Amino acid sequence: MTATAPITQDVLTLPRKLPEGGKVNIVGLTREQLRAALIAAGTPEKQAKMRLGQIWQWVYHWGVRDFAVMTNLAKDYRAFLAEHFTIEIPEVVSRQVSADGTRKYLVRIAGGHEVETVYIPEENRGTLCISSQVGCTLTCSFCHTGTQKLVRNLTAGEIVGQVMLARDDLGEWPVPGAPKDETRLVSNVVLMGMGEPLYNFDNVRDAMQVVMDNEGLTLSRRRITLSTSGVVPEIARAAEEIGCLLAVSFHATTDEVRDKLVPINKRWNIETLLNTLRDYPRLSNSERITFEYVMLKGVNDTDADARRLVKLISGIPAKINLIPFNEWPGAPYERSDWERIEAFADIVYKAGYASPIRTPRGEDIMAACGQLKSATERARKSSKEIAAEAGL
Ligand code: SAH
Ligand code: SF4
C-alpha cells in the first residue's frame, strides 16, 4: 500500500433510509430531514412543523423510544408513526467501569460492527468521547485504532445514538414533574473516539446539528470538540457548517517526524495545516484551537521540540494538550518520562500557552486516548504493516 492510498473519503455509509417498505429511523435526522420524512410518509404539510416539534421533544428531551408514549399526539397519528418510523439507537454490548469511574461502552451497530464510546466523569461535569467510524483509514503509528482498517462510516443516527445511550446508562433523561437538575452528567462531547470525523463529514455535521439543537439534547457548540488529524480541505468547512471547537492531532514539530507519526502529513504538511488553522477561530467564531501532542519517549519530546512547537503556532489562539502516550499491546513506542513531560509543559507554559497534561483516564479498561479498538477485528493490520506504513 502506498502512503497516500488510505487517505480517502470514498467509503461505504449505510443508507439513511431502509430499503423499500422499511421504516425510517428518526434518530439522527436533522429537523429539516425529519420534516421531509414526515411529509413523505403522508403527514399533511400544514401539520408537519408542529408534529416535528412534538416528536423532537419526545425523542431528544424526554428520551422516549416508543410512539405509544407520545400522549400529545392523536392515537391514529401514533399508529401512523409506528407504521413508518422507528426510534433506534445502537445497542450496548458491554459496559466496563474503570477504578476512576470512566465507563467504556462497547456498542453494536447495524451489520454487527462494533465501536467504543467512553464516558469520563469529572467534578460537576462529564465528557463523552464518541466514535465516528468503525476503524480508520488513516494509520497514525502510535494509535491503536490506526491498526484497524476502516470498516465503515457511522450514520448520523449512530453518532447521536452514542450520546443517547450514555444518557440512558447514566439515568440522565429528565423525569416529568421532577425539579430540573442543572448539573449535566454528559456536559461535553468530544469527537475523539475511533475514526477521523472529517472523513465522515456529512454524518458528523448532521449528528452535531441534532446534538446542538436548542430543544432536546442542547449541548452548545462550545461544549463540543472535534479532533482531526489534519484533513485540511474539510477544516474550513467544519468551521462554517459545524462551528464547534477544534482540536488538532499535531504531535510533531518537523515534517520528517510528523510524516511518520501522522502519515496524513505527507498529503498536507505542517505549514499547510497551520495556514488553514489560522483562519479557523475567525470562521467558526470560537476562541482557541487545542493542539494535541502525544508524548513519545525519544521521538518528539525534547526541549527543542517544545520551543519549535511554540514558534510554529505563534499567532494562533491555542491551548496545547499534552497527552502521555497510552500503551497498547504491540505499540512501537513508549511514554515519555514524567519529568520530560513536565519540562516540555514548562517551556510551552512560559511561552504563554496553557499546557495541561491530560491525565490518562480509564487505562485499566483500555479506554484511554488511542487505546480504543473494538473486538471485531475483521481486518487487522499486522505490526509489520503498521511499521512499514509509518516508515519505521
Ligand atoms: N482521528 C481523530 C480523532 C481520534 S484520536 C484524530 O486523530 O485527531 C483522539 C486523540 O487521541 C488524537 O489526538 C490522537 O492522536 C490521540 N491518540 C491516539 N493514539 C494515542 C495513544 N496511544 N496515546 C495517546 N494519545 C493517542
Ligand atoms: Fe485515525 Fe485519529 Fe487514530 Fe490517526 S489518531 S489513526 S486519524 S483515529
Coordinates of C-alpha atoms in Angstrom, one line a residue, residues 54 69 83 90 157 230 240 262-264 279 287 289 296 310 335 339-340 358 389:
Q54 CA -43.7 17.4 19.3
V69 CA -46.0 7.1 25.0
E83 CA -46.0 2.1 10.8
P90 CA -27.2 1.3 18.8
G157 CA -28.1 8.2 14.0
G230 CA -5.4 17.4 9.9
E240 CA -18.8 27.1 8.7
V262 CA 0.6 11.2 11.4
P263 CA 1.0 10.0 7.8
I264 CA -1.7 12.4 6.5
D279 CA -8.4 31.0 9.8
E287 CA -11.7 31.2 20.8
I289 CA -7.7 25.7 18.9
L296 CA 6.6 9.7 22.9
V310 CA 5.5 27.4 20.3
R335 CA 5.6 7.0 27.1
E339 CA 10.0 14.8 34.2
R340 CA 10.4 15.1 30.5
R358 CA -4.0 15.1 30.1
E389 CA 3.3 2.4 6.8

